[in-house]
Coordinates of C-alpha atoms in Angstrom, one line a residue:
Chain A
M1 CA 204.0 9.7 184.7
M2 CA 206.1 12.5 186.2
V3 CA 204.4 14.5 189.0
Q4 CA 205.2 17.5 191.2
V5 CA 206.3 16.9 194.7
I6 CA 207.0 19.5 197.3
V7 CA 209.8 18.7 199.8
D8 CA 210.7 21.2 202.5
G9 CA 208.9 24.0 200.4
K10 CA 210.8 23.2 197.2
N11 CA 209.3 21.7 194.0
Y12 CA 210.7 18.5 192.6
E13 CA 209.6 16.1 189.8
A14 CA 209.3 12.4 190.4
E15 CA 207.8 9.4 188.8
E16 CA 204.3 8.7 190.2
G17 CA 204.4 5.5 192.3
S18 CA 208.2 5.5 192.7
L19 CA 209.7 5.4 196.2
L20 CA 209.8 8.7 198.0
I21 CA 213.2 7.8 199.5
D22 CA 214.7 7.5 195.9
L23 CA 213.7 11.1 195.2
L24 CA 215.3 12.3 198.5
I25 CA 218.5 10.4 197.8
K26 CA 218.6 11.6 194.2
E27 CA 218.1 15.2 195.2
Q28 CA 220.6 14.9 198.1
I29 CA 218.0 15.8 200.7
K30 CA 219.4 14.5 204.0
V31 CA 217.4 11.5 205.3
P32 CA 218.9 8.9 207.6
Y33 CA 218.4 5.2 206.8
F34 CA 219.9 1.8 207.5
C35 CA 217.8 -0.9 205.9
Y36 CA 217.0 0.7 202.5
H37 CA 219.4 0.0 199.7
E38 CA 218.8 0.8 196.1
A39 CA 219.9 -2.6 195.0
L40 CA 217.8 -4.4 197.6
G41 CA 214.7 -2.4 197.7
A42 CA 212.5 -1.3 200.6
D43 CA 212.2 -3.3 203.7
G44 CA 210.9 -0.7 206.2
N45 CA 212.4 -2.3 209.3
C46 CA 214.8 0.3 210.6
R47 CA 212.3 3.1 210.8
M48 CA 215.0 5.8 210.5
C49 CA 213.8 7.5 207.3
M50 CA 210.7 9.1 208.8
V51 CA 209.3 12.2 207.1
E52 CA 206.1 14.2 207.6
I53 CA 203.6 14.1 204.9
A54 CA 200.8 16.7 204.8
G55 CA 197.4 15.2 205.5
Q56 CA 198.8 12.1 207.3
K57 CA 198.5 11.9 211.1
R58 CA 201.8 10.3 211.9
P59 CA 205.3 10.5 210.4
Q60 CA 205.8 8.0 207.6
I61 CA 208.9 6.1 206.4
A62 CA 210.1 7.5 203.1
C63 CA 211.3 4.1 201.9
D64 CA 207.8 2.6 201.9
T65 CA 205.9 5.7 200.7
L66 CA 204.9 5.9 197.1
V67 CA 205.1 9.3 195.3
K68 CA 201.7 10.8 194.6
P69 CA 200.9 14.0 192.7
D70 CA 201.2 17.2 194.8
M71 CA 202.5 15.4 197.8
E72 CA 203.8 17.8 200.5
V73 CA 206.8 16.3 202.4
S74 CA 208.7 17.8 205.2
S75 CA 212.1 16.2 206.1
K76 CA 213.3 18.8 208.5
S77 CA 211.2 19.9 211.5
E78 CA 211.6 19.8 215.2
K79 CA 209.1 16.9 215.4
I80 CA 211.0 14.9 212.8
E81 CA 214.3 15.5 214.4
K82 CA 212.9 14.3 217.7
V83 CA 211.6 11.1 215.9
H84 CA 215.0 10.5 214.4
T85 CA 216.7 11.0 217.7
D86 CA 214.3 8.6 219.5
I87 CA 214.6 5.9 216.9
L88 CA 218.3 6.2 216.9
E89 CA 218.4 5.8 220.7
L90 CA 216.5 2.5 220.3
E91 CA 219.0 1.3 217.7
L92 CA 221.8 2.2 220.1
I93 CA 220.4 0.5 223.2
N94 CA 222.6 -2.6 222.9
H95 CA 225.3 -1.1 220.7
P96 CA 228.7 -1.6 222.3
V97 CA 230.0 1.8 221.1
D98 CA 233.4 0.4 220.3
C99 CA 234.2 2.8 217.5
P100 CA 237.9 3.1 218.5
T101 CA 238.5 -0.5 217.5
C102 CA 235.9 -0.7 214.8
D103 CA 237.0 -0.8 211.1
Q104 CA 233.8 0.9 210.0
A105 CA 234.5 4.0 211.9
G106 CA 234.7 6.9 209.5
E107 CA 232.3 5.3 207.0
C108 CA 229.6 4.2 209.5
S109 CA 226.0 5.3 209.1
L110 CA 225.4 4.8 212.8
Q111 CA 228.3 7.0 213.6
D112 CA 227.2 9.7 211.1
F113 CA 223.6 9.7 212.4
Y114 CA 224.7 9.8 216.0
M115 CA 226.6 13.0 215.1
D116 CA 223.4 14.3 213.4
Y117 CA 220.7 13.2 215.8
G118 CA 222.2 11.6 218.8
L119 CA 224.9 13.2 220.8
H120 CA 223.6 11.9 224.1
E121 CA 224.9 9.5 226.7
S122 CA 223.3 6.0 226.4
K123 CA 220.7 5.4 229.2
V124 CA 221.8 1.8 229.2
R125 CA 225.1 1.2 230.9
I126 CA 227.7 -0.9 229.0
E127 CA 227.5 -3.7 231.6
E128 CA 223.7 -3.9 231.2
K129 CA 223.8 -4.3 227.4
V130 CA 222.9 -7.6 225.8
K131 CA 226.1 -9.4 224.9
H132 CA 226.6 -11.3 221.7
D133 CA 229.5 -12.9 219.8
K134 CA 232.0 -10.4 218.5
H135 CA 234.1 -12.5 216.3
V136 CA 232.0 -14.8 214.1
D137 CA 233.8 -16.0 211.0
L138 CA 231.0 -16.3 208.4
G139 CA 233.4 -17.6 205.8
A140 CA 234.4 -16.0 202.5
N141 CA 236.5 -13.4 204.3
V142 CA 233.5 -11.9 206.1
M143 CA 233.6 -11.4 209.9
L144 CA 230.5 -10.7 211.9
D145 CA 230.3 -8.7 215.1
Q146 CA 226.8 -9.4 216.3
E147 CA 226.8 -6.6 219.0
R148 CA 227.3 -3.9 216.4
C149 CA 224.5 -5.1 214.2
V150 CA 221.3 -3.0 213.8
L151 CA 219.3 -5.9 212.3
C152 CA 218.6 -3.9 209.1
A153 CA 218.6 -7.2 207.2
R154 CA 220.5 -5.8 204.2
C155 CA 222.9 -8.8 204.4
T156 CA 220.2 -11.4 204.5
R157 CA 218.4 -9.7 201.6
F158 CA 221.6 -9.7 199.7
T159 CA 222.0 -13.5 200.0
D160 CA 218.3 -13.9 199.2
K161 CA 217.7 -11.5 196.4
I162 CA 221.1 -10.9 194.7
T163 CA 223.1 -14.1 195.0
H164 CA 220.0 -16.4 195.7
T165 CA 222.2 -18.5 198.0
H166 CA 220.2 -17.9 201.2
E167 CA 223.1 -18.4 203.6
L168 CA 222.2 -15.6 206.1
G169 CA 219.2 -15.1 208.2
I170 CA 218.1 -13.3 211.4
I171 CA 217.6 -16.0 214.0
G172 CA 215.9 -15.8 217.4
R173 CA 213.7 -13.0 218.5
G174 CA 213.7 -9.8 220.6
D175 CA 217.0 -8.7 222.0
E176 CA 218.3 -12.2 221.2
A177 CA 217.8 -11.7 217.5
K178 CA 221.1 -11.9 215.5
V179 CA 222.4 -12.5 212.0
S180 CA 223.7 -15.9 211.5
T181 CA 224.4 -18.7 209.1
M182 CA 223.0 -22.1 209.7
P183 CA 224.9 -24.1 212.3
G184 CA 228.1 -25.5 210.8
R185 CA 227.6 -23.8 207.4
K186 CA 229.4 -20.8 205.9
L187 CA 228.9 -18.2 203.3
H188 CA 229.6 -19.8 200.0
N189 CA 229.1 -17.4 197.1
P190 CA 231.7 -15.6 195.0
Y191 CA 230.2 -12.2 195.8
A192 CA 230.1 -12.5 199.6
M193 CA 232.5 -9.7 200.3
N194 CA 230.0 -7.2 199.0
L195 CA 228.2 -7.8 202.3
V196 CA 231.0 -5.7 203.9
D197 CA 230.1 -2.7 201.8
I198 CA 226.3 -3.3 202.1
C199 CA 226.4 -3.4 205.9
P200 CA 225.7 0.2 207.1
V201 CA 227.5 -0.4 210.4
G202 CA 230.6 -2.2 211.6
A203 CA 228.8 -5.6 212.0
L204 CA 230.2 -7.1 208.8
T205 CA 233.9 -6.4 208.2
S206 CA 236.4 -7.7 205.7
K207 CA 238.8 -10.2 207.1
D208 CA 241.3 -9.0 204.5
F209 CA 241.0 -5.3 205.4
R210 CA 240.2 -5.3 209.2
F211 CA 242.7 -3.7 211.5
K212 CA 245.0 -2.7 208.5
Q213 CA 244.2 1.0 208.1
R214 CA 241.8 3.7 209.4
V215 CA 239.6 4.7 206.5
W216 CA 240.1 8.4 206.9
F217 CA 243.7 8.0 206.0
L218 CA 242.9 6.3 202.7
E219 CA 243.1 8.1 199.4
T220 CA 240.7 7.0 196.7
A221 CA 241.1 6.8 192.9
N222 CA 238.4 5.7 190.3
S223 CA 239.5 2.7 188.4
V224 CA 238.3 -0.4 186.6
C225 CA 238.9 -4.0 187.8
H226 CA 241.4 -5.9 185.6
G227 CA 240.2 -9.4 186.7
C228 CA 238.1 -10.0 183.5
A229 CA 236.6 -8.3 180.5
K230 CA 233.5 -7.2 182.3
G231 CA 235.2 -4.0 183.4
C232 CA 233.6 -3.5 186.8
N233 CA 234.1 0.0 188.2
I234 CA 236.1 0.2 191.4
Y235 CA 237.6 2.5 193.9
I236 CA 241.3 1.9 194.6
D237 CA 241.9 2.9 198.3
H238 CA 245.6 3.5 198.9
H239 CA 247.8 5.2 201.4
K240 CA 251.4 6.1 201.9
I241 CA 252.7 5.6 205.4
K242 CA 255.6 7.9 206.3
Y243 CA 258.9 6.5 205.2
E244 CA 257.2 3.6 203.3
D245 CA 255.8 3.1 199.8
D246 CA 252.3 3.9 198.6
M247 CA 250.2 0.8 199.2
I248 CA 246.8 -0.4 198.1
Y249 CA 244.7 -1.5 201.0
R250 CA 241.5 -2.5 199.2
F251 CA 239.3 -2.4 196.2
R252 CA 235.7 -1.3 196.6
P253 CA 232.9 -1.5 194.0
R254 CA 232.0 1.9 192.4
R255 CA 228.4 2.2 191.2
N256 CA 227.9 2.0 187.5
D257 CA 224.4 0.9 186.5
A258 CA 225.6 0.3 182.9
V259 CA 228.2 -2.3 184.0
N260 CA 228.3 -3.7 187.5
G261 CA 225.6 -2.0 189.4
F262 CA 226.7 -1.8 193.1
F263 CA 228.9 -4.9 193.3
I264 CA 232.1 -6.6 192.3
C265 CA 233.1 -10.3 192.6
D266 CA 235.4 -11.4 195.4
A267 CA 238.1 -12.5 193.0
G268 CA 238.3 -9.0 191.5
R269 CA 238.2 -7.3 194.9
L270 CA 241.2 -9.3 196.2
S271 CA 243.1 -8.9 192.9
Y272 CA 244.8 -5.8 194.3
K273 CA 247.3 -8.1 196.0
L274 CA 248.6 -9.2 192.6
L275 CA 249.6 -5.5 192.0
Q276 CA 251.9 -5.5 195.0
N277 CA 253.5 -9.0 195.2
N278 CA 256.4 -10.2 193.1
R279 CA 256.8 -7.0 191.2
Q280 CA 259.8 -6.5 188.9
T281 CA 261.7 -3.4 190.0
M282 CA 265.1 -3.7 188.4
I283 CA 266.4 -4.0 184.9
R284 CA 268.0 -7.4 184.6
H285 CA 270.0 -9.0 181.9
K286 CA 270.8 -12.7 182.5
D287 CA 271.8 -12.6 186.2
E288 CA 273.0 -9.0 186.2
I289 CA 271.3 -5.8 187.3
I290 CA 272.1 -3.3 184.6
S291 CA 271.6 0.5 184.2
E292 CA 269.0 2.1 182.1
E293 CA 271.6 3.4 179.5
K294 CA 273.2 0.0 179.2
S295 CA 269.8 -1.6 178.8
I296 CA 268.8 0.8 176.0
A297 CA 272.0 0.2 174.2
L298 CA 271.5 -3.5 174.5
Y299 CA 267.9 -3.2 173.3
Q300 CA 269.0 -1.2 170.2
S301 CA 271.7 -3.7 169.3
L302 CA 269.2 -6.6 169.6
L303 CA 266.8 -4.8 167.4
K304 CA 269.5 -4.4 164.8
Q305 CA 270.7 -8.0 165.1
Y306 CA 267.2 -9.4 164.6
K307 CA 266.0 -6.9 162.0
N308 CA 263.1 -8.4 159.9
S309 CA 262.4 -11.2 162.3
I310 CA 260.9 -9.4 165.3
T311 CA 257.5 -10.1 166.8
V312 CA 255.9 -7.7 169.2
V313 CA 253.6 -9.6 171.7
I314 CA 250.8 -7.5 173.3
D315 CA 249.1 -8.4 176.6
A316 CA 245.3 -7.9 176.5
N317 CA 245.4 -6.2 179.9
L318 CA 247.2 -3.1 178.7
Y319 CA 245.4 0.1 178.2
N320 CA 243.8 1.2 174.9
E321 CA 246.4 3.9 174.5
E322 CA 249.3 1.4 175.1
I323 CA 248.0 -1.2 172.7
E324 CA 247.6 1.5 170.0
A325 CA 251.1 2.9 170.7
L326 CA 252.6 -0.6 170.5
V327 CA 250.9 -1.4 167.2
D328 CA 252.2 1.8 165.9
Y329 CA 255.7 1.1 167.3
A330 CA 255.8 -2.4 165.7
Q331 CA 255.0 -0.9 162.3
R332 CA 257.9 1.5 162.6
I333 CA 260.4 -1.1 163.5
G334 CA 258.9 -3.5 160.9
A335 CA 257.9 -6.1 163.4
E336 CA 254.9 -8.5 163.3
V337 CA 252.3 -8.0 166.0
C338 CA 250.4 -10.6 167.9
A339 CA 248.2 -10.7 171.0
P340 CA 247.5 -14.3 172.0
L341 CA 244.1 -14.5 173.7
E342 CA 243.5 -18.2 174.2
C343 CA 245.2 -18.4 177.5
Y344 CA 242.7 -15.8 178.9
D345 CA 239.7 -17.9 178.2
D346 CA 238.4 -19.4 181.4
T347 CA 234.9 -20.8 181.3
E348 CA 235.1 -22.1 184.8
F349 CA 235.5 -18.5 186.1
A350 CA 232.4 -17.2 184.3
D351 CA 228.9 -16.9 185.8
T352 CA 225.7 -15.1 184.8
M353 CA 226.3 -12.1 187.2
L354 CA 229.5 -10.2 186.7
K355 CA 232.2 -12.7 186.0
S356 CA 233.2 -13.1 182.4
A357 CA 235.1 -16.0 180.8
K358 CA 237.4 -13.6 179.1
R359 CA 240.0 -13.0 181.8
A360 CA 241.8 -10.0 180.4
A361 CA 240.6 -6.5 180.9
N362 CA 241.1 -5.3 177.4
Y363 CA 240.2 -8.5 175.5
E364 CA 237.6 -6.6 173.4
K365 CA 240.1 -4.0 172.3
V366 CA 242.4 -6.7 170.9
V367 CA 239.4 -8.2 169.1
K368 CA 238.2 -4.9 167.8
M369 CA 241.6 -3.9 166.4
G370 CA 241.8 -7.2 164.5
L371 CA 245.2 -8.1 165.9
D372 CA 246.6 -11.6 165.2
R373 CA 245.5 -13.7 168.2
T374 CA 247.7 -16.7 167.6
M375 CA 251.0 -17.5 169.4
P376 CA 254.1 -15.9 168.0
K377 CA 256.6 -17.9 166.0
T378 CA 259.6 -18.8 168.1
S379 CA 262.4 -18.0 165.6
G380 CA 263.9 -14.6 165.8
L381 CA 263.3 -11.9 168.5
I382 CA 260.1 -11.6 170.6
I383 CA 259.5 -8.3 172.4
N384 CA 257.0 -9.2 175.0
F385 CA 254.9 -6.5 176.5
N386 CA 253.7 -8.0 179.7
H387 CA 252.0 -11.1 178.2
T388 CA 252.0 -13.8 180.9
E389 CA 252.5 -16.7 178.5
T390 CA 256.0 -18.4 178.1
F391 CA 257.0 -18.4 174.4
Y392 CA 260.4 -20.3 174.2
A393 CA 261.7 -17.8 171.7
E394 CA 265.2 -17.8 170.2
M395 CA 265.7 -14.4 171.9
Q396 CA 263.2 -12.5 174.1
I397 CA 263.0 -9.1 175.7
D398 CA 260.4 -8.8 178.4
F399 CA 258.7 -5.5 179.5
S400 CA 257.1 -6.8 182.6
T401 CA 255.2 -5.6 185.7
H402 CA 256.0 -8.8 187.5
Q403 CA 259.1 -11.0 188.1
R404 CA 259.8 -13.7 185.5
P405 CA 262.6 -16.0 186.8
N406 CA 263.3 -17.5 183.4
A407 CA 263.6 -14.2 181.5
S408 CA 267.0 -13.4 180.0
F409 CA 266.4 -9.6 179.5
I410 CA 263.7 -8.0 181.6
L411 CA 262.6 -4.4 181.9
P412 CA 260.2 -3.3 184.7
I413 CA 257.1 -1.4 183.8
A414 CA 254.4 0.4 185.8
A415 CA 251.2 -1.5 186.6
Y416 CA 247.8 -0.1 185.7
S417 CA 247.3 1.4 189.1
E418 CA 250.4 3.5 188.7
Q419 CA 249.2 5.3 185.5
S420 CA 246.0 6.4 183.9
G421 CA 244.5 5.0 180.7
S422 CA 241.3 3.6 179.2
L423 CA 239.9 0.1 178.7
T424 CA 237.3 -1.3 176.4
N425 CA 235.1 -3.8 178.2
E426 CA 233.4 -6.8 176.6
D427 CA 230.3 -4.8 175.8
G428 CA 232.5 -2.2 173.9
L429 CA 232.2 0.4 176.6
V430 CA 235.4 2.6 176.9
Q431 CA 236.1 3.4 180.6
M432 CA 238.8 5.5 182.2
C433 CA 241.1 4.5 185.0
E434 CA 242.8 7.1 187.1
K435 CA 246.4 6.9 188.3
A436 CA 246.1 5.8 192.0
V437 CA 249.5 4.8 193.4
H438 CA 252.5 7.1 193.4
K439 CA 255.5 4.8 194.1
N440 CA 258.6 6.2 195.7
S441 CA 260.7 4.9 192.8
P442 CA 258.2 4.3 190.0
S443 CA 259.0 2.0 187.1
P444 CA 258.6 3.7 183.7
T445 CA 255.3 3.2 182.0
L446 CA 255.3 1.4 178.7
R447 CA 254.8 4.7 176.8
E448 CA 257.8 6.2 178.7
W449 CA 259.9 3.2 177.6
L450 CA 258.9 3.6 174.0
Q451 CA 260.1 7.2 174.2
K452 CA 263.4 6.1 175.9
V453 CA 264.1 3.6 173.2
G454 CA 263.8 6.2 170.6
L455 CA 260.3 6.0 169.1
Chain B
M1 CA 220.1 -37.4 205.6
S2 CA 218.9 -39.4 208.5
F3 CA 215.5 -37.8 208.9
S4 CA 212.5 -38.6 206.8
F5 CA 208.8 -37.9 207.3
T6 CA 206.5 -40.8 208.0
K7 CA 204.1 -41.9 205.3
A8 CA 201.2 -40.4 207.2
N9 CA 202.9 -37.1 207.6
L10 CA 203.9 -37.0 203.9
E11 CA 200.2 -37.5 203.1
R12 CA 199.2 -34.7 205.4
I13 CA 201.8 -32.4 203.7
E14 CA 200.3 -33.2 200.3
V15 CA 196.8 -32.3 201.6
L16 CA 198.1 -29.1 203.1
K17 CA 199.8 -28.1 199.9
N18 CA 196.3 -27.7 198.3
R19 CA 195.0 -25.6 201.2
Y20 CA 197.5 -22.7 201.0
P21 CA 198.4 -20.4 198.1
S22 CA 202.2 -20.9 198.7
T23 CA 204.3 -23.8 200.1
Q24 CA 206.0 -21.3 202.4
A25 CA 202.8 -21.5 204.5
L26 CA 203.7 -25.1 205.2
S27 CA 206.8 -24.2 207.2
L28 CA 205.0 -24.3 210.6
P29 CA 203.0 -27.4 210.0
C30 CA 206.1 -29.2 208.8
L31 CA 208.1 -28.1 211.8
W32 CA 205.4 -29.4 214.1
M33 CA 205.3 -32.7 212.4
A34 CA 209.1 -33.0 212.5
Q35 CA 209.1 -32.1 216.2
Y36 CA 206.3 -34.6 217.1
Q37 CA 208.1 -37.3 215.1
E38 CA 211.5 -36.9 216.8
G39 CA 210.9 -35.0 220.0
Y40 CA 213.0 -32.1 218.7
I41 CA 214.0 -30.5 215.3
T42 CA 217.3 -31.7 213.8
L43 CA 219.2 -29.9 211.1
D44 CA 218.5 -32.9 208.9
A45 CA 214.8 -32.4 209.4
I46 CA 215.2 -28.7 208.4
D47 CA 216.9 -29.7 205.2
V48 CA 214.2 -32.3 204.5
I49 CA 211.4 -29.7 205.1
S50 CA 213.3 -27.3 202.9
E51 CA 213.4 -29.8 200.1
T52 CA 209.8 -31.0 200.6
I53 CA 208.2 -27.5 200.4
D54 CA 210.9 -25.8 198.3
V55 CA 211.8 -23.1 200.7
P56 CA 215.4 -22.2 201.6
A57 CA 216.7 -24.1 204.6
M58 CA 217.7 -20.8 206.3
E59 CA 214.1 -19.7 206.1
I60 CA 212.9 -22.8 208.0
Y61 CA 215.8 -22.5 210.5
R62 CA 214.9 -18.8 211.1
V63 CA 211.3 -19.7 211.8
A64 CA 212.3 -22.6 214.1
T65 CA 214.5 -20.3 216.1
F66 CA 211.9 -17.5 216.3
Y67 CA 209.2 -19.6 218.0
T68 CA 210.1 -20.7 221.5
M69 CA 207.8 -23.8 221.2
F70 CA 210.2 -25.4 218.7
H71 CA 213.1 -27.3 220.3
L72 CA 216.3 -27.6 218.4
E73 CA 218.2 -29.7 221.0
A74 CA 217.6 -33.2 222.2
T75 CA 217.2 -33.9 225.9
Q76 CA 216.7 -36.9 228.1
K77 CA 215.1 -34.8 230.8
K78 CA 211.5 -33.6 231.1
R79 CA 211.1 -30.3 229.2
V80 CA 209.3 -27.7 231.3
L81 CA 208.2 -24.5 229.5
V82 CA 207.7 -21.6 231.8
C83 CA 205.9 -18.5 230.5
K84 CA 207.9 -15.3 230.5
T85 CA 205.3 -12.8 229.5
L86 CA 203.6 -10.1 231.4
S87 CA 200.8 -11.8 233.4
C88 CA 203.0 -14.7 234.5
K89 CA 205.8 -12.3 235.5
L90 CA 203.4 -10.2 237.6
C91 CA 202.0 -13.3 239.3
G92 CA 205.3 -14.8 240.3
S93 CA 206.9 -16.8 237.5
E94 CA 210.3 -15.7 238.7
G95 CA 209.7 -17.7 242.0
I96 CA 208.6 -20.7 239.9
L97 CA 211.7 -20.5 237.8
E98 CA 213.9 -20.3 241.0
H99 CA 212.1 -23.2 242.5
L100 CA 212.5 -25.4 239.4
K101 CA 216.3 -25.1 239.7
G102 CA 215.9 -27.7 242.5
H103 CA 214.4 -30.2 240.1
D104 CA 216.1 -32.4 237.5
V105 CA 214.3 -31.0 234.5
L106 CA 215.1 -28.9 231.5
V107 CA 213.6 -25.4 232.0
E108 CA 212.8 -23.3 229.0
H109 CA 211.7 -19.7 229.3
V110 CA 209.1 -19.2 226.6
E111 CA 206.8 -16.6 225.2
C112 CA 203.1 -16.4 226.2
L113 CA 201.4 -19.8 226.7
G114 CA 198.0 -18.2 226.2
S115 CA 196.6 -18.6 229.7
C116 CA 197.0 -15.2 231.3
G117 CA 193.9 -15.6 233.4
T118 CA 195.5 -18.5 235.3
A119 CA 199.1 -17.1 235.6
P120 CA 201.7 -18.3 236.4
V121 CA 201.6 -21.1 233.9
M122 CA 204.0 -23.9 232.9
Q123 CA 203.6 -26.4 230.1
I124 CA 204.9 -30.0 230.1
D125 CA 204.2 -32.3 227.1
D126 CA 201.5 -29.9 225.6
V127 CA 199.6 -29.8 228.9
N128 CA 199.3 -26.4 230.7
Y129 CA 199.6 -26.4 234.5
E130 CA 198.0 -23.3 235.9
N131 CA 197.8 -21.1 239.0
L132 CA 201.2 -22.4 240.0
T133 CA 202.8 -22.3 243.5
P134 CA 206.1 -23.9 244.4
E135 CA 204.2 -26.6 246.3
K136 CA 202.0 -27.3 243.3
V137 CA 205.0 -27.6 241.1
D138 CA 206.5 -30.2 243.4
T139 CA 203.2 -32.2 243.3
I140 CA 202.9 -32.0 239.5
L141 CA 206.5 -33.1 238.9
E142 CA 206.2 -35.9 241.4
A143 CA 203.0 -37.2 239.7
L144 CA 204.8 -37.1 236.3
R145 CA 207.9 -38.9 237.4

């Protein structure tokens, strides 16, 4: 039942019995917290989210307080500010304050709250602080700095409640307490790198991203992972260093409760590397780099030569708009269309969380459009639009994002991160991807090529 | 796995399973049994406990590291547990610790041994030795040799 709650003198509606902190987060009322996470639930160990509730003697933690009718909450007052400051001081007792070398700097809760509630010198001198290990390789690309940890237990709750693999725990007691795996054992689950996002401070960092770039230099675009047909929402974080090309530094999960919740798999997270390695950048015919005009003339003459025996092959990772344009294009030149899917089926990759056995982002679109999913016939001309399979055709033209050493005539195209478009995921949901990367010398997109070749 | 519970211990575990609403409650009794069986708690023992009571191994390991009375390392020496909590500190446990450095024993600095009225206290093989002075420590260790 929805009830009225008063926060800082303003009226809000909330479900009776829901967590007070959820209301504060939803209404963007500032409340500091480390241990609470919407995917992991309340734990109540960090004590940062204190609020005053009318009728209660002491301040209460918002993450463990249930909403009751006509509750009167105060999140800002001198008393509460003092409570936040004092608790934060305790969190910072043994913190090494090594922000200048910490990868979390810029997106660190501890840093943010310090600016809000701290701004004081530590009473504990750096030499007196309890020392722990600063470079613990937990496995699965996750590095642990035990000194930066605030023991919020988000990571241990992630391995307990989300992956059910139970690799992490807080061992020891008092100021000796620290996050650890069991001796000689490592993280072993395909979602482990989400720990890096879940950690509110710089204790868990990504081995892949650490020391590569300061986060405040990164630009972010909303996109969708192309690793499989699930369509997990991601942020593409990229940056162009002066005199160099725009580079992707990392993928991060973007919350979408209808698809992936808060997380993505490690395979998808690291798939950004594929977008940057072995890319085709030149137009090549046999062993010769040729100009665009020359390639268009060659393309036209091949079309004429193989008239009536042309097959257009479509990759199931292309955007909806591209697939539609290609089907349309094939019709105009009188070509057959096929989009082989079998090579994308990978049951070993699949699991019950986010990984799908259909390892092509737009698998569902191909199925929905009723395209021919068999392999193309090898006689005549095949115009391959970025399909990864080898076809052994009589004659083949490849529009390709990546290098193909055996291709005889290859034209480079832009990858999905270099243009915008939409994808249909395996549940039929159509999702937009923004253009993220702006290359110094961009390859034309497929649609631009189609215009160039005259249709 | 090289560790296995003795038949008597397995029977005790079965009896205990009926006593508590969840098997997680058996973590501590199982750790005690493993420690008394082997003198210390091996990783193998933790895995066996985990399987026996169906609780993740990390959970058992966590508990074993939390309580100072569980030992995770083997030793040939005599294990001397010296209390590090308030009463013992006030009554001179620091001096006892310093004095023990002169003896060939394994000293562990542990949480309260539950005998604050007779501080400072040390424990050897489950026996508390109370109202310690450096001289008394020498006599006790000599007698136990």
